mmCIF file of C-alpha atoms in Angstrom:
data_model
loop_
_atom_site.group_PDB
_atom_site.id
_atom_site.type_symbol
_atom_site.label_atom_id
_atom_site.label_comp_id
_atom_site.label_asym_id
_atom_site.label_seq_id
_atom_site.Cartn_x
_atom_site.Cartn_y
_atom_site.Cartn_z
ATOM 1 C CA MET A 1 130.988 101.117 115.181
ATOM 2 C CA GLU A 2 128.659 100.990 118.198
ATOM 3 C CA GLU A 3 131.679 100.820 120.508
ATOM 4 C CA LYS A 4 133.179 103.863 118.823
ATOM 5 C CA ILE A 5 129.924 105.757 119.341
ATOM 6 C CA LYS A 6 129.906 104.879 123.033
ATOM 7 C CA ARG A 7 133.533 105.908 123.466
ATOM 8 C CA LEU A 8 132.691 109.292 121.960
ATOM 9 C CA LEU A 9 129.625 109.778 124.120
ATOM 10 C CA ALA A 10 131.540 108.840 127.280
ATOM 11 C CA SER A 11 132.890 112.402 127.204
ATOM 12 C CA VAL A 12 129.372 113.824 127.701
ATOM 13 C CA VAL A 13 128.672 114.420 131.391
ATOM 14 C CA HIS A 14 125.266 114.961 132.983
ATOM 15 C CA PRO A 15 125.598 118.260 134.909
ATOM 16 C CA GLU A 16 123.425 117.089 137.796
ATOM 17 C CA THR A 17 125.054 113.696 138.483
ATOM 18 C CA GLY A 18 128.583 114.550 137.353
ATOM 19 C CA GLN A 19 128.793 111.166 135.604
ATOM 20 C CA ASP A 20 129.187 110.440 131.908
ATOM 21 C CA ILE A 21 126.058 109.322 130.092
ATOM 22 C CA VAL A 22 127.499 105.950 129.050
ATOM 23 C CA SER A 23 128.605 104.594 132.429
ATOM 24 C CA SER A 24 125.463 105.923 134.103
ATOM 25 C CA GLY A 25 123.231 104.033 131.685
ATOM 26 C CA PHE A 26 121.700 106.804 129.594
ATOM 27 C CA ILE A 27 122.514 105.055 126.299
ATOM 28 C CA GLU A 28 119.597 102.739 125.573
ATOM 29 C CA HIS A 29 120.460 101.964 121.958
ATOM 30 C CA THR A 30 122.961 102.774 119.213
ATOM 31 C CA ALA A 31 122.844 101.844 115.550
ATOM 32 C CA SER A 32 124.768 102.708 112.405
ATOM 33 C CA ALA A 33 124.119 101.684 108.825
ATOM 34 C CA GLU A 34 124.470 103.142 105.350
ATOM 35 C CA GLY A 35 125.700 106.549 106.421
ATOM 36 C CA LYS A 36 123.232 106.972 109.277
ATOM 37 C CA VAL A 37 123.913 107.036 113.018
ATOM 38 C CA THR A 38 121.084 106.655 115.526
ATOM 39 C CA VAL A 39 121.379 106.978 119.309
ATOM 40 C CA VAL A 40 118.527 106.624 121.807
ATOM 41 C CA LEU A 41 119.055 108.350 125.167
ATOM 42 C CA ARG A 42 116.880 107.152 128.052
ATOM 43 C CA PHE A 43 116.390 109.707 130.839
ATOM 44 C CA ALA A 44 115.065 108.279 134.096
ATOM 45 C CA LYS A 45 113.589 111.623 135.113
ATOM 46 C CA ALA A 46 110.606 112.954 133.163
ATOM 47 C CA ARG A 47 111.289 116.433 131.733
ATOM 48 C CA ASP A 48 114.974 116.269 132.636
ATOM 49 C CA PRO A 49 116.113 119.926 132.335
ATOM 50 C CA PHE A 50 119.476 118.863 130.885
ATOM 51 C CA ALA A 51 118.054 116.486 128.243
ATOM 52 C CA VAL A 52 118.162 118.922 125.313
ATOM 53 C CA LYS A 53 121.665 120.143 126.229
ATOM 54 C CA ILE A 54 122.975 116.577 126.373
ATOM 55 C CA LYS A 55 121.216 115.698 123.094
ATOM 56 C CA ASN A 56 122.863 118.688 121.370
ATOM 57 C CA GLN A 57 126.307 117.775 122.749
ATOM 58 C CA ALA A 58 125.903 114.185 121.570
ATOM 59 C CA GLU A 59 124.803 115.261 118.081
ATOM 60 C CA SER A 60 127.732 117.681 117.782
ATOM 61 C CA LEU A 61 130.260 114.997 118.744
ATOM 62 C CA LEU A 62 128.778 112.442 116.358
ATOM 63 C CA ARG A 63 128.656 114.856 113.425
ATOM 64 C CA LYS A 64 132.323 115.724 113.927
ATOM 65 C CA ALA A 65 133.320 112.071 114.203
ATOM 66 C CA PHE A 66 131.186 110.941 111.256
ATOM 67 C CA PRO A 67 131.267 113.798 108.732
ATOM 68 C CA GLY A 68 128.652 113.397 106.046
ATOM 69 C CA ALA A 69 126.620 110.903 108.059
ATOM 70 C CA GLU A 70 123.000 111.548 108.957
ATOM 71 C CA VAL A 71 122.816 111.755 112.761
ATOM 72 C CA LEU A 72 119.654 111.192 114.831
ATOM 73 C CA VAL A 73 119.695 111.426 118.636
ATOM 74 C CA VAL A 74 116.359 110.545 120.241
ATOM 75 C CA ILE A 75 115.313 111.443 123.785
ATOM 76 C CA LYS A 76 113.146 108.986 125.706
ATOM 77 C CA GLU A 77 111.814 109.374 129.243
ATOM 78 C CA GLY A 78 111.827 106.697 131.918
ATOM 79 C CA GLY A 79 108.125 106.041 132.190
ATOM 80 C CA ALA A 80 105.429 105.715 129.590
ATOM 81 C CA ALA A 81 103.126 108.684 129.169
ATOM 82 C CA PRO A 82 100.167 108.721 131.606
ATOM 83 C CA ARG A 83 97.228 106.922 130.092
ATOM 84 C CA PRO A 84 93.544 107.108 130.968
ATOM 85 C CA GLU A 85 92.116 104.235 132.944
ATOM 86 C CA PRO A 86 90.578 101.827 130.446
ATOM 87 C CA LYS A 87 87.281 100.150 131.141
ATOM 88 C CA LEU A 88 88.961 96.758 130.817
ATOM 89 C CA LYS A 89 91.971 95.423 132.637
ATOM 90 C CA THR A 90 94.548 96.089 129.975
ATOM 91 C CA THR A 91 97.833 94.707 128.699
ATOM 92 C CA THR A 92 98.868 98.003 127.080
ATOM 93 C CA GLY A 93 100.855 99.378 130.028
ATOM 94 C CA GLY A 94 104.197 98.463 128.447
ATOM 95 C CA ILE A 95 103.512 100.405 125.227
ATOM 96 C CA ALA A 96 105.416 103.685 125.207
ATOM 97 C CA ARG A 97 104.056 105.287 122.015
ATOM 98 C CA VAL A 98 101.072 104.643 119.738
ATOM 99 C CA ILE A 99 101.070 105.820 116.110
ATOM 100 C CA ALA A 100 97.831 105.673 114.109
ATOM 101 C CA VAL A 101 98.264 105.116 110.362
ATOM 102 C CA ALA A 102 95.175 106.312 108.505
ATOM 103 C CA SER A 103 93.912 107.233 105.060
ATOM 104 C CA GLY A 104 90.934 109.164 103.760
ATOM 105 C CA LYS A 105 90.117 106.443 101.225
ATOM 106 C CA GLY A 106 90.978 102.860 100.392
ATOM 107 C CA GLY A 107 93.470 101.725 97.792
ATOM 108 C CA VAL A 108 96.298 104.112 98.690
ATOM 109 C CA GLY A 109 98.591 101.446 100.193
ATOM 110 C CA LYS A 110 98.050 102.332 103.855
ATOM 111 C CA SER A 111 98.596 98.773 105.102
ATOM 112 C CA THR A 112 101.763 98.408 103.025
ATOM 113 C CA VAL A 113 103.065 101.687 104.459
ATOM 114 C CA THR A 114 102.220 100.507 108.002
ATOM 115 C CA ALA A 115 104.088 97.216 107.580
ATOM 116 C CA ASN A 116 107.194 98.827 106.096
ATOM 117 C CA LEU A 117 107.243 101.616 108.694
ATOM 118 C CA ALA A 118 107.161 98.918 111.367
ATOM 119 C CA ILE A 119 110.222 97.269 109.816
ATOM 120 C CA ALA A 120 112.015 100.618 109.441
ATOM 121 C CA LEU A 121 111.449 101.348 113.145
ATOM 122 C CA ARG A 122 112.662 97.837 113.989
ATOM 123 C CA ASN A 123 115.793 98.480 111.905
ATOM 124 C CA MET A 124 116.401 101.576 114.017
ATOM 125 C CA GLY A 125 116.474 99.380 117.117
ATOM 126 C CA PHE A 126 112.976 99.961 118.461
ATOM 127 C CA ARG A 127 110.626 97.298 119.811
ATOM 128 C CA VAL A 128 107.569 97.404 117.549
ATOM 129 C CA GLY A 129 104.067 95.992 117.373
ATOM 130 C CA VAL A 130 101.281 96.313 114.811
ATOM 131 C CA LEU A 131 97.567 96.333 115.627
ATOM 132 C CA ASP A 132 95.605 95.552 112.473
ATOM 133 C CA ALA A 133 92.485 97.592 113.261
ATOM 134 C CA ASP A 134 91.186 97.401 109.685
ATOM 135 C CA ILE A 135 88.392 95.140 110.895
ATOM 136 C CA TYR A 136 86.673 94.613 107.542
ATOM 137 C CA GLY A 137 89.821 94.232 105.442
ATOM 138 C CA PRO A 138 92.694 92.880 107.555
ATOM 139 C CA SER A 139 95.885 92.793 105.465
ATOM 140 C CA GLN A 140 98.707 92.556 107.990
ATOM 141 C CA PRO A 141 98.682 88.726 108.390
ATOM 142 C CA LYS A 142 99.497 88.427 104.674
ATOM 143 C CA MET A 143 101.954 91.351 104.777
ATOM 144 C CA PHE A 144 103.983 89.563 107.462
ATOM 145 C CA GLY A 145 103.513 85.992 106.207
ATOM 146 C CA VAL A 146 101.524 84.732 109.219
ATOM 147 C CA GLU A 147 98.136 84.062 107.633
ATOM 148 C CA GLY A 148 97.847 80.632 109.202
ATOM 149 C CA TYR A 149 98.607 81.794 112.742
ATOM 150 C CA VAL A 150 96.097 80.698 115.399
ATOM 151 C CA PRO A 151 96.428 82.772 118.602
ATOM 152 C CA GLU A 152 96.754 80.951 121.899
ATOM 153 C CA ALA A 153 95.236 82.131 125.158
ATOM 154 C CA VAL A 154 97.490 82.233 128.212
ATOM 155 C CA ALA A 155 95.995 82.708 131.682
ATOM 156 C CA GLU A 156 97.743 85.325 133.835
ATOM 157 C CA ASP A 157 96.293 86.455 137.174
ATOM 158 C CA GLY A 158 93.047 84.738 136.304
ATOM 159 C CA VAL A 159 92.682 86.634 132.995
ATOM 160 C CA ASP A 160 93.149 85.138 129.534
ATOM 161 C CA HIS A 161 95.717 86.982 127.439
ATOM 162 C CA ILE A 162 96.053 86.518 123.678
ATOM 163 C CA VAL A 163 99.532 85.689 122.396
ATOM 164 C CA PRO A 164 100.281 87.816 119.308
ATOM 165 C CA ALA A 165 101.998 86.531 116.196
ATOM 166 C CA GLU A 166 105.610 87.552 115.741
ATOM 167 C CA SER A 167 107.330 88.036 112.395
ATOM 168 C CA MET A 168 110.609 89.808 111.596
ATOM 169 C CA ASP A 169 110.791 90.814 115.298
ATOM 170 C CA VAL A 170 107.441 92.639 115.057
ATOM 171 C CA LYS A 171 104.484 91.634 117.257
ATOM 172 C CA LEU A 172 101.210 91.472 115.374
ATOM 173 C CA MET A 173 97.527 91.185 116.271
ATOM 174 C CA SER A 174 94.724 91.125 113.690
ATOM 175 C CA ILE A 175 91.079 90.100 113.407
ATOM 176 C CA GLY A 176 92.337 88.117 110.417
ATOM 177 C CA PHE A 177 93.683 85.506 112.857
ATOM 178 C CA PHE A 178 90.144 84.732 114.045
ATOM 179 C CA ILE A 179 88.287 84.396 110.724
ATOM 180 C CA LYS A 180 88.771 82.392 107.557
ATOM 181 C CA PRO A 181 90.235 84.362 104.624
ATOM 182 C CA THR A 182 87.159 83.400 102.557
ATOM 183 C CA ASP A 183 84.609 84.564 105.158
ATOM 184 C CA ALA A 184 82.697 87.809 104.697
ATOM 185 C CA LEU A 185 82.695 89.710 107.991
ATOM 186 C CA LEU A 186 79.039 90.689 108.424
ATOM 187 C CA TRP A 187 79.400 92.609 111.680
ATOM 188 C CA ARG A 188 77.528 95.663 112.821
ATOM 189 C CA GLY A 189 79.608 98.538 114.202
ATOM 190 C CA ALA A 190 79.113 97.522 117.840
ATOM 191 C CA MET A 191 80.359 93.975 117.176
ATOM 192 C CA ALA A 192 83.452 95.247 115.382
ATOM 193 C CA VAL A 193 84.225 97.693 118.184
ATOM 194 C CA SER A 194 83.821 94.961 120.825
ATOM 195 C CA ALA A 195 86.269 92.679 118.985
ATOM 196 C CA LEU A 196 88.715 95.541 118.599
ATOM 197 C CA LYS A 197 88.629 96.376 122.313
ATOM 198 C CA GLN A 198 89.377 92.761 123.147
ATOM 199 C CA MET A 199 92.369 92.724 120.782
ATOM 200 C CA ILE A 200 93.712 95.956 122.289
ATOM 201 C CA HIS A 201 93.374 95.096 125.940
ATOM 202 C CA GLN A 202 93.908 91.323 126.042
ATOM 203 C CA THR A 203 96.841 90.914 123.662
ATOM 204 C CA ARG A 204 100.078 90.185 125.530
ATOM 205 C CA TRP A 205 101.989 93.088 123.972
ATOM 206 C CA GLY A 206 104.836 93.131 126.493
ATOM 207 C CA THR A 207 107.217 96.092 126.280
ATOM 208 C CA LEU A 208 107.016 98.065 123.039
ATOM 209 C CA ASP A 209 108.559 101.365 122.003
ATOM 210 C CA PHE A 210 105.977 101.792 119.253
ATOM 211 C CA LEU A 211 102.593 100.267 118.456
ATOM 212 C CA LEU A 212 101.408 101.087 114.939
ATOM 213 C CA THR A 213 97.654 100.856 114.413
ATOM 214 C CA ASP A 214 96.542 100.177 110.841
ATOM 215 C CA LEU A 215 93.146 101.947 110.759
ATOM 216 C CA PRO A 216 90.366 101.320 108.238
ATOM 217 C CA PRO A 217 89.982 103.878 105.446
ATOM 218 C CA GLY A 218 87.788 106.906 106.107
ATOM 219 C CA THR A 219 86.295 107.847 109.470
ATOM 220 C CA GLY A 220 83.833 105.936 111.639
ATOM 221 C CA ASP A 221 83.141 103.770 114.692
ATOM 222 C CA VAL A 222 86.451 101.923 114.606
ATOM 223 C CA HIS A 223 88.423 105.168 114.544
ATOM 224 C CA LEU A 224 86.495 106.595 117.481
ATOM 225 C CA SER A 225 86.929 103.335 119.393
ATOM 226 C CA ILE A 226 90.716 103.316 118.883
ATOM 227 C CA ILE A 227 90.895 106.945 119.980
ATOM 228 C CA GLY A 228 88.891 106.124 123.098
ATOM 229 C CA GLU A 229 90.811 102.982 124.045
ATOM 230 C CA LEU A 230 94.428 103.987 123.328
ATOM 231 C CA LYS A 231 96.387 107.141 123.986
ATOM 232 C CA ILE A 232 97.472 107.899 120.432
ATOM 233 C CA ASP A 233 100.611 110.025 120.319
ATOM 234 C CA ALA A 234 100.394 110.949 116.634
ATOM 235 C CA ALA A 235 98.628 110.132 113.390
ATOM 236 C CA VAL A 236 100.229 109.520 110.001
ATOM 237 C CA ILE A 237 98.034 110.055 106.941
ATOM 238 C CA VAL A 238 98.731 108.092 103.738
ATOM 239 C CA SER A 239 97.676 109.383 100.320
ATOM 240 C CA THR A 240 98.513 108.995 96.667
ATOM 241 C CA PRO A 241 99.358 112.056 94.551
ATOM 242 C CA GLN A 242 96.129 112.476 92.573
ATOM 243 C CA GLN A 243 93.602 115.086 93.609
ATOM 244 C CA ILE A 244 90.756 112.681 94.327
ATOM 245 C CA ALA A 245 92.842 110.930 96.985
ATOM 246 C CA VAL A 246 94.066 114.215 98.454
ATOM 247 C CA ALA A 247 90.463 115.448 98.761
ATOM 248 C CA ASP A 248 89.789 112.542 101.127
ATOM 249 C CA VAL A 249 92.982 113.254 103.087
ATOM 250 C CA VAL A 250 91.395 116.509 104.234
ATOM 251 C CA ARG A 251 88.693 114.577 106.111
ATOM 252 C CA GLY A 252 91.267 112.335 107.762
ATOM 253 C CA VAL A 253 93.377 115.254 108.931
ATOM 254 C CA GLU A 254 90.367 117.166 110.228
ATOM 255 C CA MET A 255 89.161 114.121 112.170
ATOM 256 C CA PHE A 256 92.350 114.064 114.214
ATOM 257 C CA ARG A 257 92.382 117.854 114.518
ATOM 258 C CA ASN A 258 88.793 117.940 115.806
ATOM 259 C CA GLU A 259 88.702 119.618 119.225
ATOM 260 C CA ASN A 260 87.081 116.513 120.736
ATOM 261 C CA VAL A 261 89.879 114.294 119.378
ATOM 262 C CA ASN A 262 92.922 116.592 119.430
ATOM 263 C CA ILE A 263 95.566 114.115 118.248
ATOM 264 C CA PRO A 264 98.707 115.583 116.641
ATOM 265 C CA VAL A 265 99.097 114.783 112.949
ATOM 266 C CA ALA A 266 102.755 113.834 112.499
ATOM 267 C CA GLY A 267 102.459 114.317 108.767
ATOM 268 C CA ILE A 268 101.426 113.011 105.365
ATOM 269 C CA VAL A 269 103.081 110.258 103.315
ATOM 270 C CA GLU A 270 102.646 110.353 99.538
ATOM 271 C CA ASN A 271 102.576 106.724 98.405
ATOM 272 C CA MET A 272 102.972 105.523 94.786
ATOM 273 C CA ALA A 273 104.580 108.879 94.016
ATOM 274 C CA TRP A 274 106.260 107.757 90.787
ATOM 275 C CA PHE A 275 107.466 104.688 88.922
ATOM 276 C CA THR A 276 111.018 104.066 87.724
ATOM 277 C CA PRO A 277 111.589 100.980 85.546
ATOM 278 C CA ALA A 278 114.647 98.934 86.485
ATOM 279 C CA GLU A 279 115.975 99.225 82.931
ATOM 280 C CA LEU A 280 115.603 103.053 82.976
ATOM 281 C CA PRO A 281 116.825 104.017 86.452
ATOM 282 C CA GLU A 282 117.026 107.750 85.630
ATOM 283 C CA ASN A 283 113.420 107.991 84.482
ATOM 284 C CA ARG A 284 110.412 108.832 86.640
ATOM 285 C CA TYR A 285 106.838 108.289 85.469
ATOM 286 C CA TYR A 286 104.174 110.031 87.550
ATOM 287 C CA ILE A 287 101.374 107.541 86.928
ATOM 288 C CA PHE A 288 98.992 108.900 89.589
ATOM 289 C CA GLY A 289 99.738 112.588 89.178
ATOM 290 C CA ARG A 290 102.441 114.564 90.884
ATOM 291 C CA GLY A 291 102.832 116.247 94.243
ATOM 292 C CA GLY A 292 99.187 116.515 95.310
ATOM 293 C CA ALA A 293 99.790 115.332 98.883
ATOM 294 C CA ARG A 294 102.869 117.532 99.245
ATOM 295 C CA ALA A 295 100.934 120.579 98.039
ATOM 296 C CA TYR A 296 98.096 119.913 100.487
ATOM 297 C CA ALA A 297 100.548 119.426 103.364
ATOM 298 C CA GLU A 298 102.196 122.767 102.663
ATOM 299 C CA LYS A 299 98.829 124.501 102.336
ATOM 300 C CA SER A 300 97.371 123.043 105.546
ATOM 301 C CA GLY A 301 100.427 123.381 107.776
ATOM 302 C CA VAL A 302 100.922 119.606 108.113
ATOM 303 C CA GLU A 303 104.436 118.228 107.735
ATOM 304 C CA PHE A 304 105.167 116.353 104.530
ATOM 305 C CA LEU A 305 106.957 113.200 105.682
ATOM 306 C CA GLY A 306 108.110 111.912 102.317
ATOM 307 C CA GLU A 307 107.373 110.118 99.057
ATOM 308 C CA ILE A 308 107.309 106.378 98.433
ATOM 309 C CA PRO A 309 107.779 105.421 94.775
ATOM 310 C CA ILE A 310 106.316 102.354 93.096
ATOM 311 C CA ILE A 311 109.061 99.747 93.466
ATOM 312 C CA GLN A 312 108.519 96.166 92.375
ATOM 313 C CA SER A 313 109.971 94.711 95.580
ATOM 314 C CA ILE A 314 107.328 96.528 97.675
ATOM 315 C CA MET A 315 104.552 94.664 95.869
ATOM 316 C CA ASP A 316 106.496 91.404 95.816
ATOM 317 C CA GLY A 317 107.300 91.692 99.520
ATOM 318 C CA ALA A 318 103.656 92.319 100.432
ATOM 319 C CA ASP A 319 102.552 89.201 98.551
ATOM 320 C CA ALA A 320 105.410 87.078 99.909
ATOM 321 C CA GLY A 321 104.923 88.118 103.551
ATOM 322 C CA THR A 322 108.250 89.943 103.873
ATOM 323 C CA PRO A 323 107.903 93.742 103.947
ATOM 324 C CA ALA A 324 110.427 95.140 101.478
ATOM 325 C CA ALA A 325 111.991 97.554 103.993
ATOM 326 C CA GLY A 326 113.582 94.466 105.534
ATOM 327 C CA ILE A 327 115.139 93.120 102.341
ATOM 328 C CA ASP A 328 115.592 95.966 99.816
ATOM 329 C CA SER A 329 117.949 98.812 100.742
ATOM 330 C CA ARG A 330 116.252 101.191 98.263
ATOM 331 C CA VAL A 331 112.901 100.722 99.991
ATOM 332 C CA GLU A 332 114.455 100.849 103.454
ATOM 333 C CA GLU A 333 116.033 104.202 102.643
ATOM 334 C CA HIS A 334 112.679 105.775 101.787
ATOM 335 C CA TYR A 335 110.926 104.367 104.846
ATOM 336 C CA ARG A 336 113.765 105.087 107.255
ATOM 337 C CA GLY A 337 113.686 108.767 106.316
ATOM 338 C CA ILE A 338 109.958 108.884 107.086
ATOM 339 C CA ALA A 339 110.343 106.852 110.289
ATOM 340 C CA GLU A 340 113.073 109.169 111.578
ATOM 341 C CA LYS A 341 110.833 112.187 111.054
ATOM 342 C CA ILE A 342 107.982 110.491 112.908
ATOM 343 C CA VAL A 343 110.247 109.509 115.811
ATOM 344 C CA GLY A 344 111.693 113.006 116.049
ATOM 345 C CA LYS A 345 108.223 114.562 116.042
ATOM 346 C CA VAL A 346 106.719 112.167 118.591
ATOM 347 C CA MET A 347 109.671 112.466 120.978
ATOM 348 C CA LYS A 348 109.601 116.249 120.697
ATOM 349 C CA ASN A 349 105.879 116.392 121.454
ATOM 350 C CA GLY A 350 106.192 113.864 124.261
#
């Protein structure tokens, strides 16, 4: 299928070079699965004036060749976006995009959403990392089945770099690797921020298309530290449908919209939207209310990215250390739809 896609796109010529986009190396990645076709176009020149025209031509060809398929063509530029000089010598230079995953309150499944979004992006062919910035409640080591991982330090140019864990082709760094699961983390804000800065700047991230940061619930020192240390391209807010959770979403959205922060909010995900028993596949039970996050998104002008139902494999996968988006096609479908919207929004803004 990938070869067929490339043969089709070989008929698209870049007006400036006069060469087709396949032979001249514009095709960074192609993927096709379950009625979806994804193509990533890498343009060496930032703000290439022909990028949108070429993207539209590619989409038109693919839609004609694969009628009924969902087609996504993503534009990427040659270099990573300019980033402010950090106070520390940093290992983040190979990270192209940073997505913050946040929630107004705890208990809405933010860490589960982060882990499964990471797998969905990986399934789309992207190189992905996860920074578990939930200092006081790190969940990602368990989510990815690497609870016993002990990071090694590797000296490069006289500086010690921390080797991240890797699971399901996702790179992972968490404070959970440095403390015992039974220990209570009695750190003041300054200590937590210092540890977080070290994890950001000394982890050997390598080249990543996306780094997802799993933020603590609410707003506070850790959030401000992440915002100051990383150039965040967009924030994703996770909520459940009931009104009490949506009320806290407002604070999360406004934090990123604050004029001193000014980070685009890619949208809101409504988690635990409904429950369908396996024996009654046509039934939906709205255990936590219905549509609260969607209604707020529409009211506030924030995009509604999608709903994630309560599916047994999501809970089982989190406990077993294998995010369900990697093993259950039903779960992958929900998360892929959300991931594609995030990618489209980030690439458009970038």
